[in-house]
XYZ file of C-alpha atoms in Angstrom:
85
model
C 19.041 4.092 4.603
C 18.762 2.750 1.034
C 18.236 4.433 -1.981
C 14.862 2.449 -2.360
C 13.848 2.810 1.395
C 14.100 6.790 0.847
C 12.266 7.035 -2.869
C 9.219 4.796 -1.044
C 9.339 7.114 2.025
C 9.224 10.144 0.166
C 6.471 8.638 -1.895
C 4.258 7.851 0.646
C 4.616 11.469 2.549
C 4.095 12.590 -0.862
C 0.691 10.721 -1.414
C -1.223 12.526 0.804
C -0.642 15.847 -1.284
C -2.116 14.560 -4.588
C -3.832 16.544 -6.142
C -6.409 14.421 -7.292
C -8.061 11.141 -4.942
C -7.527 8.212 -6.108
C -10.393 6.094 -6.560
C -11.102 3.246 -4.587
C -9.171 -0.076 -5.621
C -6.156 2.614 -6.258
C -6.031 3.511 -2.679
C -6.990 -0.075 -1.699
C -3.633 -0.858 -3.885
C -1.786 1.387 -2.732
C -2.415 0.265 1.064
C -1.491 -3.024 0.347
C 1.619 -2.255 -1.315
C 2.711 0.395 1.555
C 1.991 -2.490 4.292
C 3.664 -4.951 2.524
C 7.030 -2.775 1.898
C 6.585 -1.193 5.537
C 5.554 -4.628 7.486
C 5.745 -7.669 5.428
C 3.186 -10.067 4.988
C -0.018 -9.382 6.376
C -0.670 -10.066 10.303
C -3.707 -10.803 12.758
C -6.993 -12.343 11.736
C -9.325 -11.661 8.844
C -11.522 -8.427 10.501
C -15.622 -9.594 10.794
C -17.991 -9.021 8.032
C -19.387 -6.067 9.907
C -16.378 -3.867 9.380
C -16.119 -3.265 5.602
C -13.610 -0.810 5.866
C -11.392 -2.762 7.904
C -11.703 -6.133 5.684
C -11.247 -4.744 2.391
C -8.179 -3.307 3.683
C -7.188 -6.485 5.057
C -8.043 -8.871 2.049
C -5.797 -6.227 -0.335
C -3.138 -7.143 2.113
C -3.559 -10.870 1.728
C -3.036 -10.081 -2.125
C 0.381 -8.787 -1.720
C 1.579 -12.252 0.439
C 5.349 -13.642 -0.314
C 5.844 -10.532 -2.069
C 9.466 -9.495 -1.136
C 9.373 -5.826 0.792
C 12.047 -4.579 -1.976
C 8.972 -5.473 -4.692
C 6.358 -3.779 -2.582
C 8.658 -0.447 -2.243
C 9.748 -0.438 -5.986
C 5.811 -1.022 -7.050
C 4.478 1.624 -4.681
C 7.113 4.117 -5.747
C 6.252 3.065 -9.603
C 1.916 3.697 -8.699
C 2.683 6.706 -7.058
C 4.847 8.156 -9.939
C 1.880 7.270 -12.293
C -0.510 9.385 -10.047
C 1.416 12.546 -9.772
C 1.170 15.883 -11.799
C-alpha cells in the first residue's frame, strides 16, 4: 500500500473522532473527496428530489468528476489535517 493510500485511510478512520462536527458543506466536502479517492468518479443516477439527503450527497460527488483519485486522497488528507486539534 502507498504512502498516500495509508495517510487517506488513516484520515478517514480518524474523522469520525473529531472532536468538533463539521458543519454542513464541510462534511458534504469531505464525502465527495473520500468517494472520489475511494471509487472514482461518481456512479448511478442523480437520486429524486424527494431524497435531500441522498442528492446533496450525490451532486458534491458530481463536483469532484475527472479529478484523479491521487488528488482526491492528497485533498482529503490536507481538509482533514485542517480540522484536527
Amino acid at each position: 500500500m502507498s504512502d498516500l493510500t495509508t495517510r487517506f485511510n488513516d484520515a478517514v478512520a480518524a474523522s469520525k473522532t473529531l472532536s468538533e462536527r463539521p458543519d454542513n458543506m464541510t462534511l458534504l466536502k469531505m464525502y465527495s473527496l473520500y468517494k472520489q479517492g475511494s471509487q472514482g468518479d461518481v456512479t448511478g443516477e442523480r437520486p429524486g428530489m424527494t431524497d435531500f439527503v441522498a442528492r446533496a450527497k450525490w451532486d458534491a460527488w458530481q463536483t469532484q468528476a475527472g479529478k484523479s483519485r491521487e488528488q482526491a486522497m492528497e485533498e482529503y488528507v490536507a481538509l482533514y489535517d485542517s480540522l484536527k486539534d
